[in-house]
mmCIF file of C-alpha atoms and ligand atoms in Angstrom:
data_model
loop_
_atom_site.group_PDB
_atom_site.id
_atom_site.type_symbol
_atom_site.label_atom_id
_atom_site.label_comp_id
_atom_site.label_asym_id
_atom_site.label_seq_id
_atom_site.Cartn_x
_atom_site.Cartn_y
_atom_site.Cartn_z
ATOM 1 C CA UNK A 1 -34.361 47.295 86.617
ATOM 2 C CA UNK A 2 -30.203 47.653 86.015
ATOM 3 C CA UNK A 3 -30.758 43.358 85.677
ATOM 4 C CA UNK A 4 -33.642 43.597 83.470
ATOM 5 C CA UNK A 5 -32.286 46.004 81.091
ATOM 6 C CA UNK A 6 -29.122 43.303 80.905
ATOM 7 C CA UNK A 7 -31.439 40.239 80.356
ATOM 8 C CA UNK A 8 -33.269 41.940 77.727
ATOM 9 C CA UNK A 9 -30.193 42.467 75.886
ATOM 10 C CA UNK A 10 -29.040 39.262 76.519
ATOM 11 C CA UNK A 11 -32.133 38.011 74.666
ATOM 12 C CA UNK A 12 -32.754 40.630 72.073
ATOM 13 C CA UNK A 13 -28.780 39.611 70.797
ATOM 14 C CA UNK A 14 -29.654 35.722 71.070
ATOM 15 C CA UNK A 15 -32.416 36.772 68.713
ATOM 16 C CA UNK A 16 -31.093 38.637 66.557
ATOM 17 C CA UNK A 17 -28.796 36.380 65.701
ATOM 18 C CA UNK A 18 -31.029 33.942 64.741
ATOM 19 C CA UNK A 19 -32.994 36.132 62.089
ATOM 20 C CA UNK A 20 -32.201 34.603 58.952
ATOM 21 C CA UNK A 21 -34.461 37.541 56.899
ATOM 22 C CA UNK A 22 -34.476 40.998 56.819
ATOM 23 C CA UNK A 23 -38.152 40.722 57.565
ATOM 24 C CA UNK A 24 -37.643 39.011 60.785
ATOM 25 C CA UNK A 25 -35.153 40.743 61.325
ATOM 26 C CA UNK A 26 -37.348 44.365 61.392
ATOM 27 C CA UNK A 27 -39.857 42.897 63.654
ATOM 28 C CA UNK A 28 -37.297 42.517 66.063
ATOM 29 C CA UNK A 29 -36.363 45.752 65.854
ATOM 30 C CA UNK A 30 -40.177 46.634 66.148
ATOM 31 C CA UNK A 31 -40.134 44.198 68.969
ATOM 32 C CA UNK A 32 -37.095 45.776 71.134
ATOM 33 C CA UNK A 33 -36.843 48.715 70.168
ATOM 34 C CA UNK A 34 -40.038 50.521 68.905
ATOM 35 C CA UNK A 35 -42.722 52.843 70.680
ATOM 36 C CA UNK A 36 -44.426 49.789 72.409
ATOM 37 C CA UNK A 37 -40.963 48.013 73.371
ATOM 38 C CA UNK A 38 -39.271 47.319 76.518
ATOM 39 C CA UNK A 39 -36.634 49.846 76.253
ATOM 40 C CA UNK A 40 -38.783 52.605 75.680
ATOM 41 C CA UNK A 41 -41.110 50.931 78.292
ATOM 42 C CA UNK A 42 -38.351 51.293 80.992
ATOM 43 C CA UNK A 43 -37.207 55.028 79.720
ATOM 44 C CA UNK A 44 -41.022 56.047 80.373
ATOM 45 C CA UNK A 45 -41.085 54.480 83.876
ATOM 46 C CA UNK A 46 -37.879 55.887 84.936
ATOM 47 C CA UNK A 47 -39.702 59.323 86.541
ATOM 48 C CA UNK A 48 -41.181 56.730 89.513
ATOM 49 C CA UNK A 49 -37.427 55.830 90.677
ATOM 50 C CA UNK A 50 -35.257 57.463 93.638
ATOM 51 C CA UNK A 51 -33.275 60.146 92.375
ATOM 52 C CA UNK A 52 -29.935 58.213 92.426
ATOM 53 C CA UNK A 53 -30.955 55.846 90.687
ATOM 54 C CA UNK A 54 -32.081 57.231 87.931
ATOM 55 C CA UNK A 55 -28.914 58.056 85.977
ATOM 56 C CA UNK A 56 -27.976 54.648 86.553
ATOM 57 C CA UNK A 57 -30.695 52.901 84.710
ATOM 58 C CA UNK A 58 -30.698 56.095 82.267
ATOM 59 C CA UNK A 59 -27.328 55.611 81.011
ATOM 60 C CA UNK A 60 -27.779 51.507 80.748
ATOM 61 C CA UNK A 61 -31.194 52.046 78.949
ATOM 62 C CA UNK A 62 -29.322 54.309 76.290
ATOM 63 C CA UNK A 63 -26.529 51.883 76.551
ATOM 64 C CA UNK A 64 -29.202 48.990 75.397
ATOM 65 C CA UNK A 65 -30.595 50.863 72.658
ATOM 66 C CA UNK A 66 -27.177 52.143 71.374
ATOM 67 C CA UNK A 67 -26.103 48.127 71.817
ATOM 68 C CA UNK A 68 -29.242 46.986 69.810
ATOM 69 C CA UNK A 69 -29.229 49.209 66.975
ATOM 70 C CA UNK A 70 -25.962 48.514 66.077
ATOM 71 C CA UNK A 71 -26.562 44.573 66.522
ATOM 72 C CA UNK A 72 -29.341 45.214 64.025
ATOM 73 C CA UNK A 73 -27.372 47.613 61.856
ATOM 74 C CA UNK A 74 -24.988 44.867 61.045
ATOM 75 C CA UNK A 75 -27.171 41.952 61.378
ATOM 76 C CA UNK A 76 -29.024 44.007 58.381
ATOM 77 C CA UNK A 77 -25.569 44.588 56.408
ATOM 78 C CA UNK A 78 -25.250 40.961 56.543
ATOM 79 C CA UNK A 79 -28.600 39.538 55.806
ATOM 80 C CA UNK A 80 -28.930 42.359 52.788
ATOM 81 C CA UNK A 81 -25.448 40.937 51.238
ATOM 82 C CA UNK A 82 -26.786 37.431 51.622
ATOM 83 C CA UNK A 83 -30.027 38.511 50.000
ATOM 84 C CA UNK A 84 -27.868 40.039 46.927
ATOM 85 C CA UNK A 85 -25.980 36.749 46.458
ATOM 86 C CA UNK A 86 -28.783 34.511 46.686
ATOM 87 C CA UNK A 87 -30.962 36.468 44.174
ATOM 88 C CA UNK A 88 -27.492 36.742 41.812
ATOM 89 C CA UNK A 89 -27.539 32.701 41.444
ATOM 90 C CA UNK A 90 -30.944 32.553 41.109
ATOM 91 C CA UNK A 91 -30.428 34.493 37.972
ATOM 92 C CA UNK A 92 -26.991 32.962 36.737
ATOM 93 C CA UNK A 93 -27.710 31.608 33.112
ATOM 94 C CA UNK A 94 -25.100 28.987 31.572
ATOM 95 C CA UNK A 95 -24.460 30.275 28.394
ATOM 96 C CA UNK A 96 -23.239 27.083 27.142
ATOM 97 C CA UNK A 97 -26.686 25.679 27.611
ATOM 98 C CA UNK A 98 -28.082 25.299 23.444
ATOM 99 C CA UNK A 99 -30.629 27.911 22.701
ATOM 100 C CA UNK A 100 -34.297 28.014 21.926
ATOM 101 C CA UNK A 101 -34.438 27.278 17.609
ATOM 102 C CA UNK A 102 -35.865 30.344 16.108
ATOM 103 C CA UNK A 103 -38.633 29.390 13.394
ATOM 104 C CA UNK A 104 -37.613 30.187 10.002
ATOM 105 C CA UNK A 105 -40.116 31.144 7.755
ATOM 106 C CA UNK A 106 -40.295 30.048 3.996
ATOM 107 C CA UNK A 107 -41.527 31.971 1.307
ATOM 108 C CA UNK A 108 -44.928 30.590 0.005
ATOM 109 C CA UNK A 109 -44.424 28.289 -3.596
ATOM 110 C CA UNK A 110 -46.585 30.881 -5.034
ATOM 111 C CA UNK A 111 -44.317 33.469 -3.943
ATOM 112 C CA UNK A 112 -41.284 31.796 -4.973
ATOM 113 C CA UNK A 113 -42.541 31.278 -8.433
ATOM 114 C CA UNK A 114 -43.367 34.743 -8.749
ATOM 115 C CA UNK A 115 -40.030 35.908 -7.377
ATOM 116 C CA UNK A 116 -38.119 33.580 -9.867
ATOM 117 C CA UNK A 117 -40.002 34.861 -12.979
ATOM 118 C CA UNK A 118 -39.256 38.802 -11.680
ATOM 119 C CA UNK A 119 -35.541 38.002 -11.178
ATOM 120 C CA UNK A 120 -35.790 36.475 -14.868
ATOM 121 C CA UNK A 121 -37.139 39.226 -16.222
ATOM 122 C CA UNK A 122 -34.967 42.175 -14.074
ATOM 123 C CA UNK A 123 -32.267 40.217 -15.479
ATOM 124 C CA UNK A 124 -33.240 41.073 -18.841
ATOM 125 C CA UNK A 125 -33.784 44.926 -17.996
ATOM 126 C CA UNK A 126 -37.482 44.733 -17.225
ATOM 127 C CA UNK A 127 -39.145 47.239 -14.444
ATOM 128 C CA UNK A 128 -41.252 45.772 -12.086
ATOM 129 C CA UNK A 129 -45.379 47.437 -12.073
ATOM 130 C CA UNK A 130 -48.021 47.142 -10.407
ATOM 131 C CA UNK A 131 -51.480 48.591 -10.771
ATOM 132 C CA UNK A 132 -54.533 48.877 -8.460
ATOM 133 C CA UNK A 133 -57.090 45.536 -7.963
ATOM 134 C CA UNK A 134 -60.079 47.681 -8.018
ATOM 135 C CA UNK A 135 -60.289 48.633 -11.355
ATOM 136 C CA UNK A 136 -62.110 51.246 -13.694
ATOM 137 C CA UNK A 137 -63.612 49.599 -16.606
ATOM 138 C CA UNK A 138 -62.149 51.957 -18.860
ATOM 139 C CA UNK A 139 -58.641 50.277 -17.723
ATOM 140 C CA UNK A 140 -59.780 46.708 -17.807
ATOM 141 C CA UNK A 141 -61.463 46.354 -20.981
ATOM 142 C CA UNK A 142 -62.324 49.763 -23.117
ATOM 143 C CA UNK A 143 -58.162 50.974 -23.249
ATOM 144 C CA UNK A 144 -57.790 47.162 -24.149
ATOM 145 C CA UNK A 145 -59.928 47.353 -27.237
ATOM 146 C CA UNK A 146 -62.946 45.792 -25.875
ATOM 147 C CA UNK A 147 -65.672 48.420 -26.231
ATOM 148 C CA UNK A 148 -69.201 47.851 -24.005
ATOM 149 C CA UNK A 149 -70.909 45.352 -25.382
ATOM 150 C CA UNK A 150 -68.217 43.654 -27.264
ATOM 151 C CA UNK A 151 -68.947 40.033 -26.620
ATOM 152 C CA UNK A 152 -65.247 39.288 -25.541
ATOM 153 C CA UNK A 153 -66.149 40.777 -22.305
ATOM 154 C CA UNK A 154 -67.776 37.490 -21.622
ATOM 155 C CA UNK A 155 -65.115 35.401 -21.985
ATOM 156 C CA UNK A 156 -63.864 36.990 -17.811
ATOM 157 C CA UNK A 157 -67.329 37.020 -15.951
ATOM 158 C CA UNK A 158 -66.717 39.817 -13.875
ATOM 159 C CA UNK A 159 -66.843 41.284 -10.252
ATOM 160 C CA UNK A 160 -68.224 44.718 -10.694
ATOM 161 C CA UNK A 161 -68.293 47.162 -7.503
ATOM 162 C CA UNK A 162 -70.054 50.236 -9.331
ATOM 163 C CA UNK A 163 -71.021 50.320 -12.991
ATOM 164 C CA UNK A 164 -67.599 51.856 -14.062
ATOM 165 C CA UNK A 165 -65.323 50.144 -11.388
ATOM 166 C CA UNK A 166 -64.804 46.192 -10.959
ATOM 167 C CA UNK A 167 -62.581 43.833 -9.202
ATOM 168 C CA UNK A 168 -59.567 43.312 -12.102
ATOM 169 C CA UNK A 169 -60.694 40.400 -14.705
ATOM 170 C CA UNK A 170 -56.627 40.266 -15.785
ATOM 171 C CA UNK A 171 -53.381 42.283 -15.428
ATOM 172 C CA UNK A 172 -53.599 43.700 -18.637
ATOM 173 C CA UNK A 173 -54.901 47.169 -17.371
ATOM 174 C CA UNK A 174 -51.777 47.530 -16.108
ATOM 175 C CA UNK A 175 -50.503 47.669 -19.671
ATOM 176 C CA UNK A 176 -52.804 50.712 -20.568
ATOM 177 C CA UNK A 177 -51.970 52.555 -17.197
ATOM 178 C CA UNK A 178 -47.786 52.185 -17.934
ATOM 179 C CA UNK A 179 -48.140 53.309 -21.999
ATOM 180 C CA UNK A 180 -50.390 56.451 -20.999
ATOM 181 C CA UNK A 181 -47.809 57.849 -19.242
ATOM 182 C CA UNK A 182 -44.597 56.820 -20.712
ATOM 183 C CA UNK A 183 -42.248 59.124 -22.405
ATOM 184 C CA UNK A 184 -39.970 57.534 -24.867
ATOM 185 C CA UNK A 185 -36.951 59.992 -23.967
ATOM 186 C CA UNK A 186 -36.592 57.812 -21.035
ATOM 187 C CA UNK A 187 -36.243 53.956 -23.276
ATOM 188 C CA UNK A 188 -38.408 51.539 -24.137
ATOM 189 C CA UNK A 189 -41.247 50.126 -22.407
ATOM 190 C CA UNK A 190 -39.956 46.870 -20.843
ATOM 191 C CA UNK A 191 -42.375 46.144 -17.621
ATOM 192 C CA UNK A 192 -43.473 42.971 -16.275
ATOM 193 C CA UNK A 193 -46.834 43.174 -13.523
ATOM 194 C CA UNK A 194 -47.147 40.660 -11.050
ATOM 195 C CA UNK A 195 -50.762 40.594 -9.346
ATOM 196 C CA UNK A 196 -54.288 39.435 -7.626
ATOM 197 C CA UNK A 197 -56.774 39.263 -10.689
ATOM 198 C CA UNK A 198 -60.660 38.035 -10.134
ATOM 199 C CA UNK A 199 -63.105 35.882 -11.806
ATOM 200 C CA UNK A 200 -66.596 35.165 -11.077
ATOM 201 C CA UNK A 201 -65.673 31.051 -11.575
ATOM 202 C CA UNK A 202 -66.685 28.601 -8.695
ATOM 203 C CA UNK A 203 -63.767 27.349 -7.055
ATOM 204 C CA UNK A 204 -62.619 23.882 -7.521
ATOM 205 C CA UNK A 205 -59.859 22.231 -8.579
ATOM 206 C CA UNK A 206 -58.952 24.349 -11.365
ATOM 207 C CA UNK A 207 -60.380 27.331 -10.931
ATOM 208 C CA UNK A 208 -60.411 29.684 -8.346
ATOM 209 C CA UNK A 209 -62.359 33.302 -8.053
ATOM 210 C CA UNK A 210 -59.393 34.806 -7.103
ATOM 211 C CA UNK A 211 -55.647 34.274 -8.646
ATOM 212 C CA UNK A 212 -52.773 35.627 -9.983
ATOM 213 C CA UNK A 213 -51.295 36.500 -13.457
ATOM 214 C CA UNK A 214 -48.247 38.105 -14.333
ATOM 215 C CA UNK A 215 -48.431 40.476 -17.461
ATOM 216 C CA UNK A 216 -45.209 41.325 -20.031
ATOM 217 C CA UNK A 217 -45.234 44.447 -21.830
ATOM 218 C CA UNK A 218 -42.377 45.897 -24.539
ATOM 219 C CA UNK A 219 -42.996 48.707 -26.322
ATOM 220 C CA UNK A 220 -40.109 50.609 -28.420
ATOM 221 C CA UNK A 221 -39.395 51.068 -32.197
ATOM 222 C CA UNK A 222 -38.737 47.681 -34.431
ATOM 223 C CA UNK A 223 -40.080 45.413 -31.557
ATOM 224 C CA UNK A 224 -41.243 42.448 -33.396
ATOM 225 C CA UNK A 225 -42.795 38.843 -33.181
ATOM 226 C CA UNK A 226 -39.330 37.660 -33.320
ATOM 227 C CA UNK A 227 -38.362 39.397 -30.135
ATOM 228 C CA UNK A 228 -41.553 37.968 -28.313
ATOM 229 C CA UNK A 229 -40.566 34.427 -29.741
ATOM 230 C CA UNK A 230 -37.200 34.848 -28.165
ATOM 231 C CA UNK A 231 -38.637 36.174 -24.878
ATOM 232 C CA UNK A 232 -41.155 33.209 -24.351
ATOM 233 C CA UNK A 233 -38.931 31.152 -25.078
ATOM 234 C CA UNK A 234 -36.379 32.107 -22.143
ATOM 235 C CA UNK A 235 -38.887 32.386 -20.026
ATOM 236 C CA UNK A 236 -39.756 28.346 -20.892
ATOM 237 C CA UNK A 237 -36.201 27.257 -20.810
ATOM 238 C CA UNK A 238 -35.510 28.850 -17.184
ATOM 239 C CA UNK A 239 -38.888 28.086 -15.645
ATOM 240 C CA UNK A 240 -39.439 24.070 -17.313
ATOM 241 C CA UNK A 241 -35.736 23.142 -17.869
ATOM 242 C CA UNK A 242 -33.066 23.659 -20.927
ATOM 243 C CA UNK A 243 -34.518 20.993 -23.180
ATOM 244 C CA UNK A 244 -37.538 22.486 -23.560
ATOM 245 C CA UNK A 245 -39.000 23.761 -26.709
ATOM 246 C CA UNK A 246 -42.116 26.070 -27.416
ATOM 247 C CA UNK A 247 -45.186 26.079 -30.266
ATOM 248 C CA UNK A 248 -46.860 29.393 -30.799
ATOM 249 C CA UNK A 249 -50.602 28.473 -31.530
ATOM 250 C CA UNK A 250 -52.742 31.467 -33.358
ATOM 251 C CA UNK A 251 -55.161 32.513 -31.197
ATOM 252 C CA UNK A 252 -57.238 35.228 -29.986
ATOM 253 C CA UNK A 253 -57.455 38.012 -27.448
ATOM 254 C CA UNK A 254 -58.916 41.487 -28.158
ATOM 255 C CA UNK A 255 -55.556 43.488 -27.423
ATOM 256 C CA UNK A 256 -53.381 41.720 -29.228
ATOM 257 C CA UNK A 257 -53.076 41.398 -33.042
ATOM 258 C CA UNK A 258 -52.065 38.324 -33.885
ATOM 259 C CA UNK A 259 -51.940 36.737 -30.481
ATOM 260 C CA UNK A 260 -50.620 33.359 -29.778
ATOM 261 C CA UNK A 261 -51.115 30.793 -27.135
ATOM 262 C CA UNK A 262 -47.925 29.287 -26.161
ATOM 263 C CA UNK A 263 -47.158 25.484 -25.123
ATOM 264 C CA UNK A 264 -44.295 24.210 -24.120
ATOM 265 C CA UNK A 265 -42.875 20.239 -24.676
ATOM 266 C CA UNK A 266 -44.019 18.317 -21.582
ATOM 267 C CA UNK A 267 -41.728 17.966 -19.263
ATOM 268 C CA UNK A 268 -42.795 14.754 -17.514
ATOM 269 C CA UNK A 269 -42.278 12.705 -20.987
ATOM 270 C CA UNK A 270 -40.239 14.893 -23.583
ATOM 271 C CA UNK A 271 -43.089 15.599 -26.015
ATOM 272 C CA UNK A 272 -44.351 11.083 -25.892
ATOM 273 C CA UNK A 273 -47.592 11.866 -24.737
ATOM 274 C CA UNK A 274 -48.306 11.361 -20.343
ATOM 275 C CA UNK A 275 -50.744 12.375 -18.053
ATOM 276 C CA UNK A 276 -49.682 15.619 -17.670
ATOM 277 C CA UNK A 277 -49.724 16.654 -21.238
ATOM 278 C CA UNK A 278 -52.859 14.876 -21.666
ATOM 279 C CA UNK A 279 -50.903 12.349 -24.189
ATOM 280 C CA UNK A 280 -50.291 15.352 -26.771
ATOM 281 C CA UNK A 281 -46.774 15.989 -25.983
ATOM 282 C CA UNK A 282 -47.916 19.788 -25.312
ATOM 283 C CA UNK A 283 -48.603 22.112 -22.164
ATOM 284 C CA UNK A 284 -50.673 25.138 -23.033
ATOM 285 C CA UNK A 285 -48.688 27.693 -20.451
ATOM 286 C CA UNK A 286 -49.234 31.210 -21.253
ATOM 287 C CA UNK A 287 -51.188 33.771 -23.726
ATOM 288 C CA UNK A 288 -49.329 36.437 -25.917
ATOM 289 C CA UNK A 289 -49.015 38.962 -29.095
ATOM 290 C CA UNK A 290 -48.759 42.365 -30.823
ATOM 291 C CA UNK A 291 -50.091 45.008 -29.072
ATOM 292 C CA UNK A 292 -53.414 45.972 -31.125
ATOM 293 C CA UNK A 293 -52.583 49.033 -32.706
ATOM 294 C CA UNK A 294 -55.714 50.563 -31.408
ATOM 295 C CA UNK A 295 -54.076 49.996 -27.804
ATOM 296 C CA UNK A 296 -51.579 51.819 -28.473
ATOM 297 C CA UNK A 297 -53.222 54.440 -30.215
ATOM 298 C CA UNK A 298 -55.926 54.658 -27.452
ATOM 299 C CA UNK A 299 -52.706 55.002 -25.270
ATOM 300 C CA UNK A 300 -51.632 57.631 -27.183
ATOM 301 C CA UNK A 301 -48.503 56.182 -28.666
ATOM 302 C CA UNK A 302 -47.746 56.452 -32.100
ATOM 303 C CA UNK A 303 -48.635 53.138 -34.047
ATOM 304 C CA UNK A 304 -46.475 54.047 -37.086
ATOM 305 C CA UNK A 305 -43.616 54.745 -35.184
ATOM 306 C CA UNK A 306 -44.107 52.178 -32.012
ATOM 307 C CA UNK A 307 -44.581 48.915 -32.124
ATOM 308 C CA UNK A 308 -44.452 45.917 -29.307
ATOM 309 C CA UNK A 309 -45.502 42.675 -27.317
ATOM 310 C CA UNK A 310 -47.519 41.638 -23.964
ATOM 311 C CA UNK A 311 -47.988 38.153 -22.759
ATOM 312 C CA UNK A 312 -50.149 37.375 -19.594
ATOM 313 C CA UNK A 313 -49.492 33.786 -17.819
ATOM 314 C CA UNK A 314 -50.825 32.233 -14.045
ATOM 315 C CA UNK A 315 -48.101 31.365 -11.653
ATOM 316 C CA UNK A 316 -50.750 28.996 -10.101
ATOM 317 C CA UNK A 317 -50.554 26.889 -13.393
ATOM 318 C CA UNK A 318 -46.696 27.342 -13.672
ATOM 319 C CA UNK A 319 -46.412 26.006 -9.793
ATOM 320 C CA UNK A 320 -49.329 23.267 -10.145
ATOM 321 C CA UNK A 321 -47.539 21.661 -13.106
ATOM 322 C CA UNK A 322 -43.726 22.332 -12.019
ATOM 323 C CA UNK A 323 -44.605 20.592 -8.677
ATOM 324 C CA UNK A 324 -47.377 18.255 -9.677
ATOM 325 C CA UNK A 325 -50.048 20.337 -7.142
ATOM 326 C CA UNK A 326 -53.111 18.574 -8.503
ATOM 327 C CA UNK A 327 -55.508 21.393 -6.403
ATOM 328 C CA UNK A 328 -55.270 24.875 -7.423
ATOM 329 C CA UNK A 329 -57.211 25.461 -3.706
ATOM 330 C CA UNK A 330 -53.928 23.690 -1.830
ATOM 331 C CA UNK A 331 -52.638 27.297 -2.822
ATOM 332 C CA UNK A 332 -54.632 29.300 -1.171
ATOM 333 C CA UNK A 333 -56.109 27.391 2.182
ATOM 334 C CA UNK A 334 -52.896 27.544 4.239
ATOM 335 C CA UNK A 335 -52.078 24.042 5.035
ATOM 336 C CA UNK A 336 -48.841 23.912 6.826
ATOM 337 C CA UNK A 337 -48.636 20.083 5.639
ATOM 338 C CA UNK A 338 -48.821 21.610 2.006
ATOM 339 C CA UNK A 339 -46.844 24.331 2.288
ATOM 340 C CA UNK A 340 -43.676 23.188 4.217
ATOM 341 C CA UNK A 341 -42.828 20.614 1.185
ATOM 342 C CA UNK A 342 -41.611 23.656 -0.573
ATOM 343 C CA UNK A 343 -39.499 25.415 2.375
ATOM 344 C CA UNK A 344 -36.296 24.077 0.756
ATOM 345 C CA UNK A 345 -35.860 24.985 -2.965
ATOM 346 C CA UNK A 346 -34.405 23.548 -5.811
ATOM 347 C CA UNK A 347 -30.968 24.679 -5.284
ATOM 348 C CA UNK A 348 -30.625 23.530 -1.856
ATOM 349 C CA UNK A 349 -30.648 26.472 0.269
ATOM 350 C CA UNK A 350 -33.210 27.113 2.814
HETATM 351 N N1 LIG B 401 -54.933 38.974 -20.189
HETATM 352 C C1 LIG B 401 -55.039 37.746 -20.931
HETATM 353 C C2 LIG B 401 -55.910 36.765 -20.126
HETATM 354 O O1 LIG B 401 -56.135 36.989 -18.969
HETATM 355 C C3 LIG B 401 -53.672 37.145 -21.161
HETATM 356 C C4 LIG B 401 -52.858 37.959 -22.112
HETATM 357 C C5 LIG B 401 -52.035 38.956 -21.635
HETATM 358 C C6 LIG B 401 -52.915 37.705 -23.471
HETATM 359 C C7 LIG B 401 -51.260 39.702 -22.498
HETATM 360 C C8 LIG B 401 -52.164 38.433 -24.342
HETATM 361 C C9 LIG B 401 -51.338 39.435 -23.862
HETATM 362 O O2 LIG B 401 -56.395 35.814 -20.668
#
């Protein structure tokens, strides 16, 4: 028994030290060592020997197990340190290696239109407003000075949602919301209102049942054509270019009194006649003029003692002619193709 306790450590080393995982490592110890093993096998057998010889193989049986579980008990220390190391380089990263290229995103052209007329006009002192897209028709057209029924009201074929509310026809409600509740202890009115507006056209190239306008609006004492003359015409100069020059045509919108349409010298040929200006020399960019006195009035703002100007204009048609987009629909459906042209902008930066 003495010779088969020494063979059996003889072996169980041999094997040990050829475990090269901690798994195989545990079945040895499972193997040698556990309830089923030899050594225990031997300890359980030991009440059949003589007498003397029981202390004998006693104390070399304890001597086995003692042997063995320290074998293991290093054998682990090792394979656990080689386990580390291996697992450390699996997850060494060179940090010299080049890194993945983060996406930049680009505004959309619409966007950076819009963005370039706001800085314009914060530059000049104007407040930036915005009003809701569902509208009440008191807002939209009856503050504006077109009463139901007023045949004007057919010239924006509407969205309604409820016989008092509709989708907004313009931005000019907008106007009527900020003079209701402005108190002239705090300045003039100097706003401009950049938003969604809605038509009932069909879309095609042109048109489009959903768009944007911006809206101007100054109101203050001795505010006169002369200061909305000098306003549209910085907004044409830093939108379409130094050398450009404006015409005020008399036109018509309910709210204003007299209202204008403005053009501005084509761009493409210096005022020759092209394509773009439909061989007049003239591009018909934005509509304008005195606040009606009944606006303001309606508004509650004294006509005798206030006086001012709104213009409305569509960034769609300032960014369709500044970058020759000949679909107003390329705006809207989200083709990459389309829209990366613009991701660098005219000043170079990205
Ligand atoms: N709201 C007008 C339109 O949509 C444009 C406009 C705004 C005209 C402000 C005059 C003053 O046609």
């Amino acid at each position: 028994m003495l010779e088969a306790l020494a063979k059996l450590l003889n072996n169980a080393k041999e094997e040990i030290d050829k475990a090269v995982n901690l798994k195989e490592l545990n079945d040895l110890r499972v193997k040698y060592l556990g309830k089923k093993g030899p050594v225990t096998e031997i300890m359980k057998q030991m009440s059949k020997l003589p007498a003397d010889e029981k202390p004998l193989v006693g104390a070399k049986a304890n001597e086995v197990r003692t042997a063995l579980t320290e074998k293991i008990t290093k054998k682990e220390a090792i394979l656990e340190e080689e386990a580390i190391s291996k697992q450390l380089l699996q997850e060494k990263i060179d940090v010299t290696l080049p890194g993945t290229k983060v996406k930049k995103g680009v505004a959309h052209l619409l966007t950076q239109v819009i963005e370039e007329m706001e800085n314009l006009f914060i530059s000049m002192g104007y407040k930036i407003a915005e009003g809701p897209e569902v509208e009440l028709d008191y807002y939209n057209f009856e503050a504006l000075n077109l009463p139901q029924g007023h045949p004007a009201r057919d010239m924006q074929d509407s969205f309604y949602i409820t016989e008092n509310t509709l989708l907004r026809t313009q931005t000019s409600p907008v106007q009527a919301r900020t003079m209701e509740k402005h108190d002239f202890k705090d300045g003039p009115i100097k706003i401009i209102c950049p938003g969604k507006v809605y038509r009932r056209d069909n879309d095609d190239a042109t048109h489009s049942h959903q768009f944007t306008q911006i809206e101007g609006l100054v109101v203050g004492e001795n505010i006169t054509f002369a200061d909305l003359k000098g306003t549209l015409t910085v907004l044409a100069k830093t939108m379409f270019g130094e050398e450009r020059e404006i015409r005020l045509r008399p036109s018509f919108f309910p709210f204003t009194e007299p209202s204008v349409e403005m053009d501005i010298s084509c761009f493409k040929c210096g005022g020759e006649g092209c394509r773009v200006c439909k061989g007049t020399g003239w591009i018909e960019i934005l509509g304008a003029g005195m606040v009606h006195p009944n606006v303001l009035e309606m508004s509650g703002i004294d006509s005798k003692i206030y006086s001012g100007f709104a213009f409305g204009l569509g960034p769609e048609r300032v960014a369709m002619l500044k970058y020759a987009v000949d679909d107003i629909r390329h705006l809207y459906t989200n083709d990459l193709r389309f829209l990366n042209q613009f991701s660098v902008k005219e000043t170079g930066e990205n």
